[in-house]
Amino acid sequence: MIESRNLIKDYSSKARALNGVNISVQKGEIFGFIGPNGAGKTTFMKTLLDFTKPTSGEVLILGEKPSWKSRKYMGYLPERISIHTFLTAEEFLNYQARLSGLPSGEIQSEIAICLEKVKLTEAGKKRIGSFSKGMLQRLGFAQAIISKPEILLLDEPNSGLDPIGIQDLRGIILEEKKRGATVFLNSHQLLEVEKICDRVAILNRGEVVAQGSRSELTGLRGIEIELENSNEKIDQFLKELDSEMIQKDGRYSLNTENLDSEKERTIPARIVELGGKINLYSRRQESLEEIFQRVIKDQKV
């Protein structure tokens, strides 16, 4: 659905925003695009929309180079949406629906459906100038989905939303995926990205430094153990498994990425053999935030 091949974008001889970006977004997936401020995320999205042209390399939408024609396949929510404040929500969505080529006979019903999805039904006839930031964001999302696009481009979609609004939007994005849409999500909210994205690409200084699912990107496998009683033999055994083990008040945190899975499975039984009573034993992997911090730090080094 979306593909970039060695994409480079220079704004000047000293300002390279994108440096050989290669990504591939598959049909029907939610793809997260994350990175620090200034990494080049918004520039990449602008190339998808044909708002800016690559210096070299290429980006493809459904196998074709972006143009005004390709926008009919896409719904777009910018980070800062600008709307004529004298319009009502219904008037704005009517305008957007006609621009997108939605059949006139479907427009009113789709407006009602979209306003209900974003919980703005009661505000449909109100002037947009009276809307809060959160209401504007909800309306922006409604216009992005009103034409039932094949590709949904979302640039910081949770901006201005309260926790309930973020949860609502998450549900709508998952509904769009279920409908068959491909979602390209640019966000700083890594917890939300982790909750809904199938795969992510991490961009830093214009380059993709990691790409894949969370399980593919994780570099840390570990366990958390809480013991009701412990002894020196248990402490020594766990220390041999991980020399940097963290121990506090009967709770142990171990990195087991260097252990084979068979040896890891024997740990609980060995603790019991040594006289320990286990209250808690859980496996953990790096969160997306931890993966993000690690790969960005590694690149800086």
mmCIF file of C-alpha atoms in Angstrom:
data_model
loop_
_atom_site.group_PDB
_atom_site.id
_atom_site.type_symbol
_atom_site.label_atom_id
_atom_site.label_comp_id
_atom_site.label_asym_id
_atom_site.label_seq_id
_atom_site.Cartn_x
_atom_site.Cartn_y
_atom_site.Cartn_z
ATOM 1 C CA MET A 1 0.000 0.000 0.000
ATOM 2 C CA ILE A 2 2.845 2.378 0.890
ATOM 3 C CA GLU A 3 6.467 1.863 -0.100
ATOM 4 C CA SER A 4 9.555 4.040 -0.090
ATOM 5 C CA ARG A 5 12.813 3.155 -1.778
ATOM 6 C CA ASN A 6 16.010 4.935 -0.746
ATOM 7 C CA LEU A 7 13.999 8.126 -0.236
ATOM 8 C CA ILE A 8 16.091 11.270 0.190
ATOM 9 C CA LYS A 9 14.810 14.787 0.791
ATOM 10 C CA ASP A 10 17.147 17.771 1.017
ATOM 11 C CA TYR A 11 15.890 21.247 1.853
ATOM 12 C CA SER A 12 19.367 22.673 1.236
ATOM 13 C CA SER A 13 22.934 21.464 0.878
ATOM 14 C CA LYS A 14 23.183 21.374 4.671
ATOM 15 C CA ALA A 15 19.654 20.288 5.589
ATOM 16 C CA ARG A 16 18.798 16.659 4.791
ATOM 17 C CA ALA A 17 15.402 15.716 6.238
ATOM 18 C CA LEU A 18 15.244 12.145 4.888
ATOM 19 C CA ASN A 19 18.302 10.018 4.252
ATOM 20 C CA GLY A 20 17.643 6.802 2.338
ATOM 21 C CA VAL A 21 14.324 5.840 3.937
ATOM 22 C CA ASN A 22 13.062 2.357 3.048
ATOM 23 C CA ILE A 23 9.735 1.188 4.445
ATOM 24 C CA SER A 24 6.904 -1.045 3.276
ATOM 25 C CA VAL A 25 3.353 -0.885 4.642
ATOM 26 C CA GLN A 26 1.106 -3.863 3.924
ATOM 27 C CA LYS A 27 -2.614 -3.806 3.173
ATOM 28 C CA GLY A 28 -4.845 -3.806 6.238
ATOM 29 C CA GLU A 29 -2.175 -3.172 8.862
ATOM 30 C CA ILE A 30 -1.741 -0.350 11.331
ATOM 31 C CA PHE A 31 1.790 0.951 10.861
ATOM 32 C CA GLY A 32 3.377 3.242 13.456
ATOM 33 C CA PHE A 33 5.929 5.840 12.379
ATOM 34 C CA ILE A 34 7.791 7.168 15.406
ATOM 35 C CA GLY A 35 10.860 9.219 16.164
ATOM 36 C CA PRO A 36 12.133 12.253 18.070
ATOM 37 C CA ASN A 37 11.228 15.803 17.091
ATOM 38 C CA GLY A 38 12.950 16.772 13.869
ATOM 39 C CA ALA A 39 13.520 13.163 12.795
ATOM 40 C CA GLY A 40 11.756 13.716 9.449
ATOM 41 C CA LYS A 41 8.355 12.125 10.140
ATOM 42 C CA THR A 42 6.235 15.022 8.893
ATOM 43 C CA THR A 43 8.441 15.452 5.820
ATOM 44 C CA PHE A 44 7.871 11.797 4.956
ATOM 45 C CA MET A 45 4.124 12.206 5.313
ATOM 46 C CA LYS A 46 4.239 15.262 3.044
ATOM 47 C CA THR A 47 5.889 13.165 0.340
ATOM 48 C CA LEU A 48 3.058 10.624 0.627
ATOM 49 C CA LEU A 49 0.569 13.412 -0.038
ATOM 50 C CA ASP A 50 2.639 14.959 -2.835
ATOM 51 C CA PHE A 51 2.979 18.161 -0.845
ATOM 52 C CA THR A 52 6.737 17.960 -1.377
ATOM 53 C CA LYS A 53 8.892 16.131 -3.917
ATOM 54 C CA PRO A 54 11.793 13.784 -3.074
ATOM 55 C CA THR A 55 15.315 14.879 -3.938
ATOM 56 C CA SER A 56 16.004 11.299 -5.009
ATOM 57 C CA GLY A 57 14.610 7.822 -4.501
ATOM 58 C CA GLU A 58 10.872 7.292 -4.621
ATOM 59 C CA VAL A 59 7.734 6.751 -2.610
ATOM 60 C CA LEU A 60 4.772 4.788 -3.943
ATOM 61 C CA ILE A 61 1.077 4.734 -3.066
ATOM 62 C CA LEU A 62 -0.657 1.595 -4.336
ATOM 63 C CA GLY A 63 2.293 1.134 -6.692
ATOM 64 C CA GLU A 64 2.078 4.643 -8.164
ATOM 65 C CA LYS A 65 3.956 7.853 -7.443
ATOM 66 C CA PRO A 66 1.926 10.278 -5.278
ATOM 67 C CA SER A 67 -0.141 12.886 -7.125
ATOM 68 C CA TRP A 68 -3.378 14.753 -6.625
ATOM 69 C CA LYS A 69 -5.097 11.713 -8.142
ATOM 70 C CA SER A 70 -3.750 9.356 -5.478
ATOM 71 C CA ARG A 71 -5.311 11.479 -2.723
ATOM 72 C CA LYS A 72 -8.737 10.023 -3.546
ATOM 73 C CA TYR A 73 -7.526 6.784 -1.924
ATOM 74 C CA MET A 74 -6.425 8.542 1.261
ATOM 75 C CA GLY A 75 -7.927 10.138 4.316
ATOM 76 C CA TYR A 76 -5.639 12.599 6.086
ATOM 77 C CA LEU A 77 -5.608 14.119 9.555
ATOM 78 C CA PRO A 78 -2.814 16.701 9.894
ATOM 79 C CA GLU A 79 -1.181 17.491 13.209
ATOM 80 C CA ARG A 80 -2.718 20.976 13.190
ATOM 81 C CA ILE A 81 -6.037 20.997 11.400
ATOM 82 C CA SER A 82 -7.283 24.335 10.047
ATOM 83 C CA ILE A 83 -11.039 24.673 9.537
ATOM 84 C CA HIS A 84 -13.220 27.645 8.580
ATOM 85 C CA THR A 85 -14.748 28.559 11.918
ATOM 86 C CA PHE A 86 -17.952 30.042 10.440
ATOM 87 C CA LEU A 87 -19.038 26.600 9.188
ATOM 88 C CA THR A 88 -21.011 24.121 11.254
ATOM 89 C CA ALA A 89 -19.616 20.617 11.719
ATOM 90 C CA GLU A 90 -22.212 19.236 9.292
ATOM 91 C CA GLU A 91 -21.383 21.885 6.669
ATOM 92 C CA PHE A 92 -17.681 21.151 6.942
ATOM 93 C CA LEU A 93 -18.174 17.405 6.541
ATOM 94 C CA ASN A 94 -20.525 18.005 3.606
ATOM 95 C CA TYR A 95 -17.810 20.076 1.948
ATOM 96 C CA GLN A 96 -15.155 17.413 2.588
ATOM 97 C CA ALA A 97 -17.425 14.616 1.376
ATOM 98 C CA ARG A 98 -18.049 16.405 -1.928
ATOM 99 C CA LEU A 99 -14.338 17.087 -2.383
ATOM 100 C CA SER A 100 -13.605 13.394 -1.864
ATOM 101 C CA GLY A 101 -16.108 12.390 -4.539
ATOM 102 C CA LEU A 102 -18.564 10.648 -2.218
ATOM 103 C CA PRO A 103 -21.862 10.060 -4.124
ATOM 104 C CA SER A 104 -24.367 12.813 -3.268
ATOM 105 C CA GLY A 105 -26.974 10.277 -2.213
ATOM 106 C CA GLU A 106 -24.669 8.936 0.515
ATOM 107 C CA ILE A 107 -23.382 12.186 1.945
ATOM 108 C CA GLN A 108 -26.008 12.941 4.598
ATOM 109 C CA SER A 109 -26.042 9.401 5.968
ATOM 110 C CA GLU A 110 -22.240 9.276 6.106
ATOM 111 C CA ILE A 111 -22.124 12.633 7.896
ATOM 112 C CA ALA A 112 -24.466 11.268 10.546
ATOM 113 C CA ILE A 113 -22.456 8.057 10.888
ATOM 114 C CA CYS A 114 -19.120 9.872 11.223
ATOM 115 C CA LEU A 115 -20.443 12.404 13.752
ATOM 116 C CA GLU A 116 -21.811 9.542 15.824
ATOM 117 C CA LYS A 117 -18.484 7.685 15.664
ATOM 118 C CA VAL A 118 -16.549 10.673 16.989
ATOM 119 C CA LYS A 119 -19.336 11.555 19.477
ATOM 120 C CA LEU A 120 -20.175 14.932 17.968
ATOM 121 C CA THR A 121 -23.777 14.251 16.950
ATOM 122 C CA GLU A 122 -25.167 16.914 19.270
ATOM 123 C CA ALA A 123 -22.609 19.432 17.997
ATOM 124 C CA GLY A 124 -23.354 18.845 14.324
ATOM 125 C CA LYS A 125 -25.203 22.135 13.817
ATOM 126 C CA LYS A 126 -22.875 24.224 15.979
ATOM 127 C CA ARG A 127 -20.347 26.655 14.536
ATOM 128 C CA ILE A 128 -16.819 25.255 14.569
ATOM 129 C CA GLY A 129 -15.570 28.470 16.135
ATOM 130 C CA SER A 130 -17.163 27.372 19.411
ATOM 131 C CA PHE A 131 -15.356 24.008 19.465
ATOM 132 C CA SER A 132 -12.675 23.038 21.962
ATOM 133 C CA LYS A 133 -9.323 21.624 20.794
ATOM 134 C CA GLY A 134 -10.533 18.110 21.519
ATOM 135 C CA MET A 135 -13.742 18.643 19.538
ATOM 136 C CA LEU A 136 -11.733 20.004 16.605
ATOM 137 C CA GLN A 137 -9.549 16.909 16.674
ATOM 138 C CA ARG A 138 -12.597 14.640 16.674
ATOM 139 C CA LEU A 139 -14.069 16.559 13.742
ATOM 140 C CA GLY A 140 -10.755 16.327 11.908
ATOM 141 C CA PHE A 141 -10.825 12.576 12.299
ATOM 142 C CA ALA A 142 -14.416 12.461 11.030
ATOM 143 C CA GLN A 143 -13.414 14.227 7.809
ATOM 144 C CA ALA A 144 -10.495 11.820 7.363
ATOM 145 C CA ILE A 145 -12.746 8.756 7.373
ATOM 146 C CA ILE A 146 -15.905 10.089 5.715
ATOM 147 C CA SER A 147 -14.949 8.848 2.234
ATOM 148 C CA LYS A 148 -14.059 5.364 3.562
ATOM 149 C CA PRO A 149 -10.462 5.669 2.309
ATOM 150 C CA GLU A 150 -8.216 2.718 1.566
ATOM 151 C CA ILE A 151 -5.324 4.451 3.329
ATOM 152 C CA LEU A 152 -5.647 6.560 6.467
ATOM 153 C CA LEU A 153 -2.795 8.958 7.256
ATOM 154 C CA LEU A 154 -2.850 10.200 10.844
ATOM 155 C CA ASP A 155 -0.347 12.796 12.058
ATOM 156 C CA GLU A 156 -0.453 12.982 15.888
ATOM 157 C CA PRO A 157 -4.162 12.027 16.003
ATOM 158 C CA ASN A 158 -4.390 12.168 19.814
ATOM 159 C CA SER A 159 -3.346 15.816 20.003
ATOM 160 C CA GLY A 160 -5.695 17.721 22.291
ATOM 161 C CA LEU A 161 -7.704 14.661 23.346
ATOM 162 C CA ASP A 162 -8.371 13.682 26.959
ATOM 163 C CA PRO A 163 -7.918 10.034 28.068
ATOM 164 C CA ILE A 164 -11.525 9.175 27.164
ATOM 165 C CA GLY A 165 -11.090 10.770 23.745
ATOM 166 C CA ILE A 166 -7.872 8.822 23.167
ATOM 167 C CA GLN A 167 -9.644 5.583 24.041
ATOM 168 C CA ASP A 168 -12.539 6.458 21.714
ATOM 169 C CA LEU A 169 -10.160 7.230 18.861
ATOM 170 C CA ARG A 170 -8.292 3.978 19.427
ATOM 171 C CA GLY A 171 -11.540 2.095 18.997
ATOM 172 C CA ILE A 172 -12.372 3.923 15.765
ATOM 173 C CA ILE A 173 -8.915 3.237 14.320
ATOM 174 C CA LEU A 174 -9.350 -0.460 15.063
ATOM 175 C CA GLU A 175 -12.779 -0.312 13.379
ATOM 176 C CA GLU A 176 -11.148 1.211 10.307
ATOM 177 C CA LYS A 177 -8.653 -1.638 10.234
ATOM 178 C CA LYS A 178 -11.495 -4.143 10.521
ATOM 179 C CA ARG A 179 -13.171 -2.410 7.559
ATOM 180 C CA GLY A 180 -9.998 -3.109 5.569
ATOM 181 C CA ALA A 181 -8.277 0.262 5.711
ATOM 182 C CA THR A 182 -4.505 0.579 5.987
ATOM 183 C CA VAL A 183 -3.521 3.021 8.744
ATOM 184 C CA PHE A 184 -0.254 4.979 8.761
ATOM 185 C CA LEU A 185 0.128 6.530 12.204
ATOM 186 C CA ASN A 186 2.644 9.208 13.138
ATOM 187 C CA SER A 187 2.667 9.719 16.904
ATOM 188 C CA HIS A 188 4.793 10.556 19.932
ATOM 189 C CA GLN A 189 2.482 8.612 22.247
ATOM 190 C CA LEU A 190 4.358 5.336 22.294
ATOM 191 C CA LEU A 191 1.938 3.568 24.621
ATOM 192 C CA GLU A 192 -0.905 4.120 22.142
ATOM 193 C CA VAL A 193 1.295 3.047 19.231
ATOM 194 C CA GLU A 194 2.204 -0.119 21.127
ATOM 195 C CA LYS A 195 -1.450 -0.895 21.836
ATOM 196 C CA ILE A 196 -2.744 -0.712 18.260
ATOM 197 C CA CYS A 197 0.093 -0.953 15.735
ATOM 198 C CA ASP A 198 1.011 -4.197 14.004
ATOM 199 C CA ARG A 199 4.455 -2.920 13.040
ATOM 200 C CA VAL A 200 6.499 0.239 13.550
ATOM 201 C CA ALA A 201 9.401 2.068 11.974
ATOM 202 C CA ILE A 202 11.655 4.209 14.160
ATOM 203 C CA LEU A 203 13.080 7.243 12.400
ATOM 204 C CA ASN A 204 16.054 9.230 13.688
ATOM 205 C CA ARG A 205 17.995 11.965 11.882
ATOM 206 C CA GLY A 206 16.174 11.113 8.678
ATOM 207 C CA GLU A 207 17.050 7.408 8.753
ATOM 208 C CA VAL A 208 15.030 4.317 9.671
ATOM 209 C CA VAL A 209 17.001 2.789 12.545
ATOM 210 C CA ALA A 210 14.579 -0.057 13.292
ATOM 211 C CA GLN A 211 11.511 -1.569 11.653
ATOM 212 C CA GLY A 212 9.237 -4.488 12.500
ATOM 213 C CA SER A 213 6.791 -5.804 15.083
ATOM 214 C CA ARG A 214 7.486 -5.388 18.791
ATOM 215 C CA SER A 215 8.530 -9.044 19.091
ATOM 216 C CA GLU A 216 10.943 -8.589 16.187
ATOM 217 C CA LEU A 217 12.461 -5.422 17.640
ATOM 218 C CA THR A 218 12.808 -6.427 21.259
ATOM 219 C CA GLY A 219 16.338 -7.008 22.480
ATOM 220 C CA LEU A 220 15.490 -7.800 26.089
ATOM 221 C CA ARG A 221 13.875 -10.874 27.558
ATOM 222 C CA GLY A 222 13.592 -11.053 31.304
ATOM 223 C CA ILE A 223 11.732 -12.362 34.326
ATOM 224 C CA GLU A 224 10.394 -10.889 37.549
ATOM 225 C CA ILE A 225 10.408 -13.136 40.641
ATOM 226 C CA GLU A 226 8.991 -12.437 44.077
ATOM 227 C CA LEU A 227 9.900 -14.855 46.880
ATOM 228 C CA GLU A 228 8.246 -15.233 50.277
ATOM 229 C CA ASN A 229 11.499 -16.604 51.634
ATOM 230 C CA SER A 230 14.979 -16.592 50.184
ATOM 231 C CA ASN A 231 18.495 -17.679 51.125
ATOM 232 C CA GLU A 232 22.095 -17.316 50.035
ATOM 233 C CA LYS A 233 21.927 -20.352 47.724
ATOM 234 C CA ILE A 234 19.005 -18.849 45.780
ATOM 235 C CA ASP A 235 20.753 -15.481 45.618
ATOM 236 C CA GLN A 236 23.885 -17.140 44.242
ATOM 237 C CA PHE A 237 21.920 -19.225 41.723
ATOM 238 C CA LEU A 238 20.098 -16.194 40.314
ATOM 239 C CA LYS A 239 23.293 -14.129 40.320
ATOM 240 C CA GLU A 240 24.927 -16.775 38.131
ATOM 241 C CA LEU A 241 22.097 -16.407 35.617
ATOM 242 C CA ASP A 242 22.427 -12.614 35.484
ATOM 243 C CA SER A 243 25.411 -10.887 37.045
ATOM 244 C CA GLU A 244 23.528 -7.553 36.910
ATOM 245 C CA MET A 245 20.422 -8.934 38.599
ATOM 246 C CA ILE A 246 18.397 -6.377 40.566
ATOM 247 C CA GLN A 247 17.303 -7.542 44.024
ATOM 248 C CA LYS A 248 15.169 -5.642 46.522
ATOM 249 C CA ASP A 249 12.927 -6.844 49.378
ATOM 250 C CA GLY A 250 12.605 -10.395 48.099
ATOM 251 C CA ARG A 251 11.933 -9.292 44.525
ATOM 252 C CA TYR A 252 14.342 -10.182 41.725
ATOM 253 C CA SER A 253 14.558 -8.763 38.195
ATOM 254 C CA LEU A 254 16.711 -10.724 35.723
ATOM 255 C CA ASN A 255 17.695 -10.242 32.113
ATOM 256 C CA THR A 256 17.450 -13.691 30.486
ATOM 257 C CA GLU A 257 18.108 -12.784 26.845
ATOM 258 C CA ASN A 258 21.349 -14.810 26.910
ATOM 259 C CA LEU A 259 19.702 -17.926 28.342
ATOM 260 C CA ASP A 260 18.308 -20.645 26.121
ATOM 261 C CA SER A 261 14.583 -21.246 26.623
ATOM 262 C CA GLU A 262 15.110 -24.738 28.086
ATOM 263 C CA LYS A 263 17.318 -23.444 30.899
ATOM 264 C CA GLU A 264 14.908 -20.601 31.580
ATOM 265 C CA ARG A 265 12.056 -23.081 32.065
ATOM 266 C CA THR A 266 13.972 -24.851 34.861
ATOM 267 C CA ILE A 267 14.383 -21.721 36.997
ATOM 268 C CA PRO A 268 11.182 -22.038 39.121
ATOM 269 C CA ALA A 269 11.846 -25.699 39.932
ATOM 270 C CA ARG A 270 15.446 -24.949 40.917
ATOM 271 C CA ILE A 271 14.347 -22.131 43.238
ATOM 272 C CA VAL A 272 11.941 -24.519 45.002
ATOM 273 C CA GLU A 273 14.703 -27.154 45.276
ATOM 274 C CA LEU A 274 16.877 -24.572 47.011
ATOM 275 C CA GLY A 275 14.152 -23.883 49.582
ATOM 276 C CA GLY A 276 12.368 -20.892 48.086
ATOM 277 C CA LYS A 277 8.630 -20.199 47.974
ATOM 278 C CA ILE A 278 7.540 -18.292 44.846
ATOM 279 C CA ASN A 279 4.777 -15.702 45.183
ATOM 280 C CA LEU A 280 5.243 -14.194 41.703
ATOM 281 C CA TYR A 281 6.959 -15.383 38.535
ATOM 282 C CA SER A 282 6.386 -13.429 35.323
ATOM 283 C CA ARG A 283 8.142 -12.989 32.006
ATOM 284 C CA ARG A 284 8.654 -9.581 30.494
ATOM 285 C CA GLN A 285 9.868 -8.056 27.249
ATOM 286 C CA GLU A 286 10.930 -4.557 26.386
ATOM 287 C CA SER A 287 8.110 -2.083 25.982
ATOM 288 C CA LEU A 288 8.033 -0.023 22.796
ATOM 289 C CA GLU A 289 9.283 2.937 24.817
ATOM 290 C CA GLU A 290 12.297 0.916 26.008
ATOM 291 C CA ILE A 291 12.997 -0.265 22.455
ATOM 292 C CA PHE A 292 12.744 3.319 21.236
ATOM 293 C CA GLN A 293 15.123 4.653 23.885
ATOM 294 C CA ARG A 294 17.623 1.866 23.212
ATOM 295 C CA VAL A 295 17.828 2.180 19.427
ATOM 296 C CA ILE A 296 17.991 5.982 19.536
ATOM 297 C CA LYS A 297 20.746 5.813 22.178
ATOM 298 C CA ASP A 298 22.663 3.202 20.208
ATOM 299 C CA GLN A 299 22.614 5.361 17.083
ATOM 300 C CA LYS A 300 23.889 8.377 18.962
ATOM 301 C CA VAL A 301 26.815 6.298 20.173
#
